[in-house]
Amino acid sequence: MNLDQFQKDLVAYAATIGIDKIGFASAEPFFSLKHQLIRQQQLNYQSGFEEPDIEKRTHPELLLEEAVSIISIAIAYPSKMDDAPRGVRGARRGIFSRSSWGQDYHSALRERLMQLEAYIAAHYPDARMRSMVDTGELSDRAVAERAGIGWSAKNTNIITPEFGSYVYLGEMITNIPFRLDEPMEDQCGDCRLCIDTCPTGAIVEGGQLNAQRCISFLTQTKGFLPDEFRTVIGNRLYGCDTCQTVCPKNKRKTNQIHPEFQPDPELAKPLLEPLLTISNREFKERFGAMAGSWRGKKPIQRNAILALAHFKEESAVPALIALMEQDERPMIRGTAAWAVGKIGTAEGFAALTERLEVEADGEVREEIEKGLAFYTELQKG
Ligand code: SF4
Ligand code: SF4
């Protein structure tokens, strides 16, 4: 077996199955990441969605005993939507972040990694492999950085010169002594646009994210959204792209390469009001295949309510009142009450006053009172 030739063939094969970039990293432990993760844990900057075992996240040999190398793959996704529908008064729209457009990237990456595994197994019979995507133990970004896919940017994304940061990342640990790629030099330079533009100040210092303040994470939580974030979330239903869209390195990186990631505009920018009453079944049918639906409909509905408040969409007040009065879920009733107050119509004020008489849930009552307080403010103003 000529390993050098095999590696070249593997790279060529990867291109034929829609892998846009491939790199090879050593499977040495990720010591500096370990240090960073411990620090993040101490500061409570983690989202809670990540693998809790820092040892597993930083020691590839714990995941594959014979680990020697890690193959990192990147697939570009589009940043531009053709024929994007525009929300107008009376028909407002929300937005799913770009990483949720089209086919769920987990399945797209998994398919490619399985194809790669099959190719390797057919040509390298002694191969041992373990592939992972996003929810795997290793940090996709740390692997991609080491494999020279791109540099680890201040907005905490990996930026590739070819596709910007609009890339999905996955990796495969192997026992094959591939020739290793060099990490790429940082190209952020003095720029700090992402840090300054982040609506919540979640990028605390170059390359470090406080996930507890990041809108991308907050859109995925299931409880009440803390008050300070309710007005900054805007019309985001899932995820946040701000620190990517402002990045000069992403300019003109439209990446309309893979048809499966092209968004259905009606799903990526759906009308908000129908989301308020969508059934579980319909939600699953319409949005179930999108990466952004993985937490179910409740966070999306909460975010839709907040988006209507953001637009001060008066025509949505009757629907929001109905939610406040009838929805079984206290978080939805309470968020609707807050939104009714925020929009600030006379009809809303009357409904909040009445509801306060009968609402039994303490948290919901608090939200009704917050809603009513907006009226007091309005009168003062
Ligand atoms: S995703 Fe949004 S909230 Fe999170 S760091 Fe980027 S700009 Fe800030
Ligand atoms: S906006 Fe500037 S600092 Fe932030 S990731 Fe892009 S190049 Fe780097």
mmCIF file with all atom_site columns, N, CA and C in Angstrom, residues 134-196:
data_model
loop_
_atom_site.group_PDB
_atom_site.id
_atom_site.type_symbol
_atom_site.label_atom_id
_atom_site.label_alt_id
_atom_site.label_comp_id
_atom_site.label_asym_id
_atom_site.label_entity_id
_atom_site.label_seq_id
_atom_site.pdbx_PDB_ins_code
_atom_site.Cartn_x
_atom_site.Cartn_y
_atom_site.Cartn_z
_atom_site.occupancy
_atom_site.B_iso_or_equiv
_atom_site.pdbx_formal_charge
_atom_site.auth_seq_id
_atom_site.auth_comp_id
_atom_site.auth_asym_id
_atom_site.auth_atom_id
_atom_site.pdbx_PDB_model_num
ATOM 1   N N  . ASP A 1 134 ? -21.030 17.193 14.939 1.00 0.00 ? 134 ASP A N  1
ATOM 2   C CA . ASP A 1 134 ? -21.693 18.144 15.839 1.00 0.00 ? 134 ASP A CA 1
ATOM 3   C C  . ASP A 1 134 ? -21.959 17.600 17.241 1.00 0.00 ? 134 ASP A C  1
ATOM 4   N N  . THR A 1 135 ? -22.785 16.575 17.347 1.00 0.00 ? 135 THR A N  1
ATOM 5   C CA . THR A 1 135 ? -23.152 16.072 18.665 1.00 0.00 ? 135 THR A CA 1
ATOM 6   C C  . THR A 1 135 ? -22.134 15.045 19.175 1.00 0.00 ? 135 THR A C  1
ATOM 7   N N  . GLY A 1 136 ? -21.085 14.801 18.386 1.00 0.00 ? 136 GLY A N  1
ATOM 8   C CA . GLY A 1 136 ? -20.042 13.875 18.816 1.00 0.00 ? 136 GLY A CA 1
ATOM 9   C C  . GLY A 1 136 ? -19.228 14.497 19.933 1.00 0.00 ? 136 GLY A C  1
ATOM 10  N N  . GLU A 1 137 ? -18.309 13.731 20.466 1.00 0.00 ? 137 GLU A N  1
ATOM 11  C CA . GLU A 1 137 ? -17.573 14.224 21.627 1.00 0.00 ? 137 GLU A CA 1
ATOM 12  C C  . GLU A 1 137 ? -16.516 15.266 21.264 1.00 0.00 ? 137 GLU A C  1
ATOM 13  N N  . LEU A 1 138 ? -15.847 15.066 20.146 1.00 0.00 ? 138 LEU A N  1
ATOM 14  C CA . LEU A 1 138 ? -14.762 15.995 19.808 1.00 0.00 ? 138 LEU A CA 1
ATOM 15  C C  . LEU A 1 138 ? -15.309 17.361 19.384 1.00 0.00 ? 138 LEU A C  1
ATOM 16  N N  . SER A 1 139 ? -14.464 18.376 19.471 1.00 0.00 ? 139 SER A N  1
ATOM 17  C CA . SER A 1 139 ? -14.858 19.700 18.988 1.00 0.00 ? 139 SER A CA 1
ATOM 18  C C  . SER A 1 139 ? -14.551 19.768 17.493 1.00 0.00 ? 139 SER A C  1
ATOM 19  N N  . ASP A 1 140 ? -15.614 19.878 16.687 1.00 0.00 ? 140 ASP A N  1
ATOM 20  C CA . ASP A 1 140 ? -15.434 19.958 15.222 1.00 0.00 ? 140 ASP A CA 1
ATOM 21  C C  . ASP A 1 140 ? -14.464 21.083 14.870 1.00 0.00 ? 140 ASP A C  1
ATOM 22  N N  . ARG A 1 141 ? -14.605 22.188 15.612 1.00 0.00 ? 141 ARG A N  1
ATOM 23  C CA . ARG A 1 141 ? -13.805 23.364 15.263 1.00 0.00 ? 141 ARG A CA 1
ATOM 24  C C  . ARG A 1 141 ? -12.335 23.172 15.600 1.00 0.00 ? 141 ARG A C  1
ATOM 25  N N  . ALA A 1 142 ? -12.070 22.567 16.752 1.00 0.00 ? 142 ALA A N  1
ATOM 26  C CA . ALA A 1 142 ? -10.666 22.349 17.132 1.00 0.00 ? 142 ALA A CA 1
ATOM 27  C C  . ALA A 1 142 ? -9.994  21.405 16.137 1.00 0.00 ? 142 ALA A C  1
ATOM 28  N N  . VAL A 1 143 ? -10.733 20.396 15.705 1.00 0.00 ? 143 VAL A N  1
ATOM 29  C CA . VAL A 1 143 ? -10.171 19.444 14.735 1.00 0.00 ? 143 VAL A CA 1
ATOM 30  C C  . VAL A 1 143 ? -9.927  20.150 13.402 1.00 0.00 ? 143 VAL A C  1
ATOM 31  N N  . ALA A 1 144 ? -10.931 20.917 12.959 1.00 0.00 ? 144 ALA A N  1
ATOM 32  C CA . ALA A 1 144 ? -10.811 21.602 11.665 1.00 0.00 ? 144 ALA A CA 1
ATOM 33  C C  . ALA A 1 144 ? -9.649  22.594 11.683 1.00 0.00 ? 144 ALA A C  1
ATOM 34  N N  . GLU A 1 145 ? -9.454  23.236 12.809 1.00 0.00 ? 145 GLU A N  1
ATOM 35  C CA . GLU A 1 145 ? -8.354  24.199 12.924 1.00 0.00 ? 145 GLU A CA 1
ATOM 36  C C  . GLU A 1 145 ? -7.017  23.464 12.775 1.00 0.00 ? 145 GLU A C  1
ATOM 37  N N  . ARG A 1 146 ? -6.888  22.368 13.501 1.00 0.00 ? 146 ARG A N  1
ATOM 38  C CA . ARG A 1 146 ? -5.627  21.610 13.448 1.00 0.00 ? 146 ARG A CA 1
ATOM 39  C C  . ARG A 1 146 ? -5.391  21.018 12.070 1.00 0.00 ? 146 ARG A C  1
ATOM 40  N N  . ALA A 1 147 ? -6.473  20.690 11.368 1.00 0.00 ? 147 ALA A N  1
ATOM 41  C CA . ALA A 1 147 ? -6.346  20.061 10.050 1.00 0.00 ? 147 ALA A CA 1
ATOM 42  C C  . ALA A 1 147 ? -6.197  21.093 8.932  1.00 0.00 ? 147 ALA A C  1
ATOM 43  N N  . GLY A 1 148 ? -6.112  22.364 9.288  1.00 0.00 ? 148 GLY A N  1
ATOM 44  C CA . GLY A 1 148 ? -5.882  23.391 8.267  1.00 0.00 ? 148 GLY A CA 1
ATOM 45  C C  . GLY A 1 148 ? -7.079  23.701 7.394  1.00 0.00 ? 148 GLY A C  1
ATOM 46  N N  . ILE A 1 149 ? -8.287  23.378 7.867  1.00 0.00 ? 149 ILE A N  1
ATOM 47  C CA . ILE A 1 149 ? -9.497  23.672 7.083  1.00 0.00 ? 149 ILE A CA 1
ATOM 48  C C  . ILE A 1 149 ? -9.723  25.189 7.034  1.00 0.00 ? 149 ILE A C  1
ATOM 49  N N  . GLY A 1 150 ? -9.433  25.837 8.139  1.00 0.00 ? 150 GLY A N  1
ATOM 50  C CA . GLY A 1 150 ? -9.583  27.285 8.215  1.00 0.00 ? 150 GLY A CA 1
ATOM 51  C C  . GLY A 1 150 ? -8.960  27.754 9.512  1.00 0.00 ? 150 GLY A C  1
ATOM 52  N N  . TRP A 1 151 ? -9.074  29.061 9.783  1.00 0.00 ? 151 TRP A N  1
ATOM 53  C CA . TRP A 1 151 ? -8.530  29.524 11.057 1.00 0.00 ? 151 TRP A CA 1
ATOM 54  C C  . TRP A 1 151 ? -9.652  29.729 12.068 1.00 0.00 ? 151 TRP A C  1
ATOM 55  N N  . SER A 1 152 ? -9.279  29.646 13.314 1.00 0.00 ? 152 SER A N  1
ATOM 56  C CA . SER A 1 152 ? -10.254 29.806 14.382 1.00 0.00 ? 152 SER A CA 1
ATOM 57  C C  . SER A 1 152 ? -10.431 31.305 14.623 1.00 0.00 ? 152 SER A C  1
ATOM 58  N N  . ALA A 1 153 ? -11.589 31.816 14.210 1.00 0.00 ? 153 ALA A N  1
ATOM 59  C CA . ALA A 1 153 ? -11.773 33.268 14.148 1.00 0.00 ? 153 ALA A CA 1
ATOM 60  C C  . ALA A 1 153 ? -12.302 33.828 15.464 1.00 0.00 ? 153 ALA A C  1
ATOM 61  N N  . LYS A 1 154 ? -12.278 35.162 15.553 1.00 0.00 ? 154 LYS A N  1
ATOM 62  C CA . LYS A 1 154 ? -12.733 35.805 16.788 1.00 0.00 ? 154 LYS A CA 1
ATOM 63  C C  . LYS A 1 154 ? -14.214 35.541 17.057 1.00 0.00 ? 154 LYS A C  1
ATOM 64  N N  . ASN A 1 155 ? -14.989 35.299 16.016 1.00 0.00 ? 155 ASN A N  1
ATOM 65  C CA . ASN A 1 155 ? -16.417 35.016 16.233 1.00 0.00 ? 155 ASN A CA 1
ATOM 66  C C  . ASN A 1 155 ? -16.658 33.553 16.602 1.00 0.00 ? 155 ASN A C  1
ATOM 67  N N  . THR A 1 156 ? -15.583 32.846 16.889 1.00 0.00 ? 156 THR A N  1
ATOM 68  C CA . THR A 1 156 ? -15.561 31.432 17.317 1.00 0.00 ? 156 THR A CA 1
ATOM 69  C C  . THR A 1 156 ? -15.898 30.450 16.191 1.00 0.00 ? 156 THR A C  1
ATOM 70  N N  . ASN A 1 157 ? -16.019 30.943 14.984 1.00 0.00 ? 157 ASN A N  1
ATOM 71  C CA . ASN A 1 157 ? -16.217 30.036 13.847 1.00 0.00 ? 157 ASN A CA 1
ATOM 72  C C  . ASN A 1 157 ? -14.878 29.691 13.214 1.00 0.00 ? 157 ASN A C  1
ATOM 73  N N  . ILE A 1 158 ? -14.892 28.630 12.421 1.00 0.00 ? 158 ILE A N  1
ATOM 74  C CA . ILE A 1 158 ? -13.748 28.342 11.564 1.00 0.00 ? 158 ILE A CA 1
ATOM 75  C C  . ILE A 1 158 ? -14.012 29.065 10.245 1.00 0.00 ? 158 ILE A C  1
ATOM 76  N N  . ILE A 1 159 ? -13.075 29.885 9.822  1.00 0.00 ? 159 ILE A N  1
ATOM 77  C CA . ILE A 1 159 ? -13.253 30.585 8.548  1.00 0.00 ? 159 ILE A CA 1
ATOM 78  C C  . ILE A 1 159 ? -12.337 29.971 7.498  1.00 0.00 ? 159 ILE A C  1
ATOM 79  N N  . THR A 1 160 ? -12.941 29.539 6.413  1.00 0.00 ? 160 THR A N  1
ATOM 80  C CA . THR A 1 160 ? -12.147 29.002 5.307  1.00 0.00 ? 160 THR A CA 1
ATOM 81  C C  . THR A 1 160 ? -11.977 30.121 4.274  1.00 0.00 ? 160 THR A C  1
ATOM 82  N N  . PRO A 1 161 ? -10.814 30.190 3.636  1.00 0.00 ? 161 PRO A N  1
ATOM 83  C CA . PRO A 1 161 ? -10.652 31.237 2.613  1.00 0.00 ? 161 PRO A CA 1
ATOM 84  C C  . PRO A 1 161 ? -11.636 31.055 1.456  1.00 0.00 ? 161 PRO A C  1
ATOM 85  N N  . GLU A 1 162 ? -12.028 29.808 1.177  1.00 0.00 ? 162 GLU A N  1
ATOM 86  C CA . GLU A 1 162 ? -12.871 29.540 0.004  1.00 0.00 ? 162 GLU A CA 1
ATOM 87  C C  . GLU A 1 162 ? -14.354 29.819 0.244  1.00 0.00 ? 162 GLU A C  1
ATOM 88  N N  . PHE A 1 163 ? -14.858 29.435 1.413  1.00 0.00 ? 163 PHE A N  1
ATOM 89  C CA . PHE A 1 163 ? -16.309 29.488 1.655  1.00 0.00 ? 163 PHE A CA 1
ATOM 90  C C  . PHE A 1 163 ? -16.673 30.358 2.860  1.00 0.00 ? 163 PHE A C  1
ATOM 91  N N  . GLY A 1 164 ? -15.727 31.082 3.369  1.00 0.00 ? 164 GLY A N  1
ATOM 92  C CA . GLY A 1 164 ? -15.980 31.850 4.587  1.00 0.00 ? 164 GLY A CA 1
ATOM 93  C C  . GLY A 1 164 ? -16.272 30.902 5.744  1.00 0.00 ? 164 GLY A C  1
ATOM 94  N N  . SER A 1 165 ? -17.123 31.366 6.656  1.00 0.00 ? 165 SER A N  1
ATOM 95  C CA . SER A 1 165 ? -17.439 30.508 7.811  1.00 0.00 ? 165 SER A CA 1
ATOM 96  C C  . SER A 1 165 ? -18.706 29.685 7.581  1.00 0.00 ? 165 SER A C  1
ATOM 97  N N  . TYR A 1 166 ? -19.280 29.800 6.379  1.00 0.00 ? 166 TYR A N  1
ATOM 98  C CA . TYR A 1 166 ? -20.506 29.047 6.103  1.00 0.00 ? 166 TYR A CA 1
ATOM 99  C C  . TYR A 1 166 ? -20.166 27.611 5.704  1.00 0.00 ? 166 TYR A C  1
ATOM 100 N N  . VAL A 1 167 ? -19.641 26.867 6.652  1.00 0.00 ? 167 VAL A N  1
ATOM 101 C CA . VAL A 1 167 ? -19.306 25.462 6.390  1.00 0.00 ? 167 VAL A CA 1
ATOM 102 C C  . VAL A 1 167 ? -19.783 24.584 7.551  1.00 0.00 ? 167 VAL A C  1
ATOM 103 N N  . TYR A 1 168 ? -20.283 23.422 7.191  1.00 0.00 ? 168 TYR A N  1
ATOM 104 C CA . TYR A 1 168 ? -20.587 22.394 8.187  1.00 0.00 ? 168 TYR A CA 1
ATOM 105 C C  . TYR A 1 168 ? -19.320 21.561 8.359  1.00 0.00 ? 168 TYR A C  1
ATOM 106 N N  . LEU A 1 169 ? -19.083 21.161 9.608  1.00 0.00 ? 169 LEU A N  1
ATOM 107 C CA . LEU A 1 169 ? -17.858 20.419 9.887  1.00 0.00 ? 169 LEU A CA 1
ATOM 108 C C  . LEU A 1 169 ? -18.166 19.046 10.481 1.00 0.00 ? 169 LEU A C  1
ATOM 109 N N  . GLY A 1 170 ? -17.374 18.073 10.088 1.00 0.00 ? 170 GLY A N  1
ATOM 110 C CA . GLY A 1 170 ? -17.486 16.741 10.681 1.00 0.00 ? 170 GLY A CA 1
ATOM 111 C C  . GLY A 1 170 ? -16.110 16.120 10.686 1.00 0.00 ? 170 GLY A C  1
ATOM 112 N N  . GLU A 1 171 ? -15.952 15.012 11.411 1.00 0.00 ? 171 GLU A N  1
ATOM 113 C CA . GLU A 1 171 ? -14.620 14.411 11.464 1.00 0.00 ? 171 GLU A CA 1
ATOM 114 C C  . GLU A 1 171 ? -14.666 12.909 11.675 1.00 0.00 ? 171 GLU A C  1
ATOM 115 N N  . MET A 1 172 ? -13.518 12.306 11.378 1.00 0.00 ? 172 MET A N  1
ATOM 116 C CA . MET A 1 172 ? -13.385 10.862 11.535 1.00 0.00 ? 172 MET A CA 1
ATOM 117 C C  . MET A 1 172 ? -12.013 10.571 12.153 1.00 0.00 ? 172 MET A C  1
ATOM 118 N N  . ILE A 1 173 ? -12.046 9.882  13.286 1.00 0.00 ? 173 ILE A N  1
ATOM 119 C CA . ILE A 1 173 ? -10.777 9.476  13.899 1.00 0.00 ? 173 ILE A CA 1
ATOM 120 C C  . ILE A 1 173 ? -10.367 8.166  13.221 1.00 0.00 ? 173 ILE A C  1
ATOM 121 N N  . THR A 1 174 ? -9.084  8.051  12.895 1.00 0.00 ? 174 THR A N  1
ATOM 122 C CA . THR A 1 174 ? -8.637  6.811  12.249 1.00 0.00 ? 174 THR A CA 1
ATOM 123 C C  . THR A 1 174 ? -7.320  6.335  12.876 1.00 0.00 ? 174 THR A C  1
ATOM 124 N N  . ASN A 1 175 ? -6.957  5.126  12.517 1.00 0.00 ? 175 ASN A N  1
ATOM 125 C CA . ASN A 1 175 ? -5.646  4.591  12.962 1.00 0.00 ? 175 ASN A CA 1
ATOM 126 C C  . ASN A 1 175 ? -4.618  4.676  11.825 1.00 0.00 ? 175 ASN A C  1
ATOM 127 N N  . ILE A 1 176 ? -4.910  5.509  10.816 1.00 0.00 ? 176 ILE A N  1
ATOM 128 C CA . ILE A 1 176 ? -4.043  5.556  9.626  1.00 0.00 ? 176 ILE A CA 1
ATOM 129 C C  . ILE A 1 176 ? -3.050  6.727  9.740  1.00 0.00 ? 176 ILE A C  1
ATOM 130 N N  . PRO A 1 177 ? -1.757  6.445  9.546  1.00 0.00 ? 177 PRO A N  1
ATOM 131 C CA . PRO A 1 177 ? -0.768  7.524  9.697  1.00 0.00 ? 177 PRO A CA 1
ATOM 132 C C  . PRO A 1 177 ? -0.691  8.422  8.448  1.00 0.00 ? 177 PRO A C  1
ATOM 133 N N  . PHE A 1 178 ? -1.767  9.193  8.235  1.00 0.00 ? 178 PHE A N  1
ATOM 134 C CA . PHE A 1 178 ? -1.802  10.098 7.080  1.00 0.00 ? 178 PHE A CA 1
ATOM 135 C C  . PHE A 1 178 ? -0.747  11.197 7.222  1.00 0.00 ? 178 PHE A C  1
ATOM 136 N N  . ARG A 1 179 ? -0.379  11.780 6.075  1.00 0.00 ? 179 ARG A N  1
ATOM 137 C CA . ARG A 1 179 ? 0.449   12.985 6.101  1.00 0.00 ? 179 ARG A CA 1
ATOM 138 C C  . ARG A 1 179 ? -0.426  14.115 6.650  1.00 0.00 ? 179 ARG A C  1
ATOM 139 N N  . LEU A 1 180 ? 0.118   14.886 7.594  1.00 0.00 ? 180 LEU A N  1
ATOM 140 C CA . LEU A 1 180 ? -0.733  15.865 8.288  1.00 0.00 ? 180 LEU A CA 1
ATOM 141 C C  . LEU A 1 180 ? -0.679  17.244 7.636  1.00 0.00 ? 180 LEU A C  1
ATOM 142 N N  . ASP A 1 181 ? -1.788  17.954 7.718  1.00 0.00 ? 181 ASP A N  1
ATOM 143 C CA . ASP A 1 181 ? -1.826  19.324 7.197  1.00 0.00 ? 181 ASP A CA 1
ATOM 144 C C  . ASP A 1 181 ? -1.411  20.311 8.286  1.00 0.00 ? 181 ASP A C  1
ATOM 145 N N  . GLU A 1 182 ? -0.986  21.479 7.824  1.00 0.00 ? 182 GLU A N  1
ATOM 146 C CA . GLU A 1 182 ? -0.566  22.543 8.756  1.00 0.00 ? 182 GLU A CA 1
ATOM 147 C C  . GLU A 1 182 ? -1.770  23.409 9.119  1.00 0.00 ? 182 GLU A C  1
ATOM 148 N N  . PRO A 1 183 ? -1.889  23.823 10.356 1.00 0.00 ? 183 PRO A N  1
ATOM 149 C CA . PRO A 1 183 ? -2.956  24.792 10.693 1.00 0.00 ? 183 PRO A CA 1
ATOM 150 C C  . PRO A 1 183 ? -2.763  26.083 9.914  1.00 0.00 ? 183 PRO A C  1
ATOM 151 N N  . MET A 1 184 ? -3.852  26.794 9.704  1.00 0.00 ? 184 MET A N  1
ATOM 152 C CA . MET A 1 184 ? -3.794  28.031 8.917  1.00 0.00 ? 184 MET A CA 1
ATOM 153 C C  . MET A 1 184 ? -3.531  29.219 9.831  1.00 0.00 ? 184 MET A C  1
ATOM 154 N N  . GLU A 1 185 ? -2.850  30.195 9.289  1.00 0.00 ? 185 GLU A N  1
ATOM 155 C CA . GLU A 1 185 ? -2.574  31.383 10.107 1.00 0.00 ? 185 GLU A CA 1
ATOM 156 C C  . GLU A 1 185 ? -3.855  32.207 10.322 1.00 0.00 ? 185 GLU A C  1
ATOM 157 N N  . ASP A 1 186 ? -3.961  32.804 11.471 1.00 0.00 ? 186 ASP A N  1
ATOM 158 C CA . ASP A 1 186 ? -5.117  33.651 11.774 1.00 0.00 ? 186 ASP A CA 1
ATOM 159 C C  . ASP A 1 186 ? -5.183  34.826 10.794 1.00 0.00 ? 186 ASP A C  1
ATOM 160 N N  . GLN A 1 187 ? -6.363  35.083 10.252 1.00 0.00 ? 187 GLN A N  1
ATOM 161 C CA . GLN A 1 187 ? -6.471  36.195 9.306  1.00 0.00 ? 187 GLN A CA 1
ATOM 162 C C  . GLN A 1 187 ? -7.471  37.257 9.764  1.00 0.00 ? 187 GLN A C  1
ATOM 163 N N  . CYS A 1 188 ? -7.858  37.208 11.025 1.00 0.00 ? 188 CYS A N  1
ATOM 164 C CA . CYS A 1 188 ? -8.762  38.243 11.553 1.00 0.00 ? 188 CYS A CA 1
ATOM 165 C C  . CYS A 1 188 ? -8.024  39.575 11.695 1.00 0.00 ? 188 CYS A C  1
ATOM 166 N N  . GLY A 1 189 ? -6.748  39.479 12.038 1.00 0.00 ? 189 GLY A N  1
ATOM 167 C CA . GLY A 1 189 ? -5.969  40.706 12.211 1.00 0.00 ? 189 GLY A CA 1
ATOM 168 C C  . GLY A 1 189 ? -6.572  41.611 13.279 1.00 0.00 ? 189 GLY A C  1
ATOM 169 N N  . ASP A 1 190 ? -6.634  42.910 12.968 1.00 0.00 ? 190 ASP A N  1
ATOM 170 C CA . ASP A 1 190 ? -7.142  43.883 13.945 1.00 0.00 ? 190 ASP A CA 1
ATOM 171 C C  . ASP A 1 190 ? -8.666  43.998 13.934 1.00 0.00 ? 190 ASP A C  1
ATOM 172 N N  . CYS A 1 191 ? -9.289  43.345 12.989 1.00 0.00 ? 191 CYS A N  1
ATOM 173 C CA . CYS A 1 191 ? -10.750 43.437 12.862 1.00 0.00 ? 191 CYS A CA 1
ATOM 174 C C  . CYS A 1 191 ? -11.421 42.977 14.160 1.00 0.00 ? 191 CYS A C  1
ATOM 175 N N  . ARG A 1 192 ? -12.519 43.632 14.536 1.00 0.00 ? 192 ARG A N  1
ATOM 176 C CA . ARG A 1 192 ? -13.297 43.166 15.690 1.00 0.00 ? 192 ARG A CA 1
ATOM 177 C C  . ARG A 1 192 ? -14.790 43.454 15.459 1.00 0.00 ? 192 ARG A C  1
ATOM 178 N N  . LEU A 1 193 ? -15.138 43.449 14.163 1.00 0.00 ? 193 LEU A N  1
ATOM 179 C CA . LEU A 1 193 ? -16.526 43.763 13.798 1.00 0.00 ? 193 LEU A CA 1
ATOM 180 C C  . LEU A 1 193 ? -17.537 42.839 14.477 1.00 0.00 ? 193 LEU A C  1
ATOM 181 N N  . CYS A 1 194 ? -17.214 41.543 14.499 1.00 0.00 ? 194 CYS A N  1
ATOM 182 C CA . CYS A 1 194 ? -18.168 40.590 15.082 1.00 0.00 ? 194 CYS A CA 1
ATOM 183 C C  . CYS A 1 194 ? -18.377 40.875 16.565 1.00 0.00 ? 194 CYS A C  1
ATOM 184 N N  . ILE A 1 195 ? -17.289 41.194 17.250 1.00 0.00 ? 195 ILE A N  1
ATOM 185 C CA . ILE A 1 195 ? -17.374 41.450 18.695 1.00 0.00 ? 195 ILE A CA 1
ATOM 186 C C  . ILE A 1 195 ? -18.239 42.685 18.942 1.00 0.00 ? 195 ILE A C  1
ATOM 187 N N  . ASP A 1 196 ? -18.002 43.718 18.141 1.00 0.00 ? 196 ASP A N  1
ATOM 188 C CA . ASP A 1 196 ? -18.725 44.973 18.348 1.00 0.00 ? 196 ASP A CA 1
ATOM 189 C C  . ASP A 1 196 ? -20.174 44.905 17.889 1.00 0.00 ? 196 ASP A C  1
#
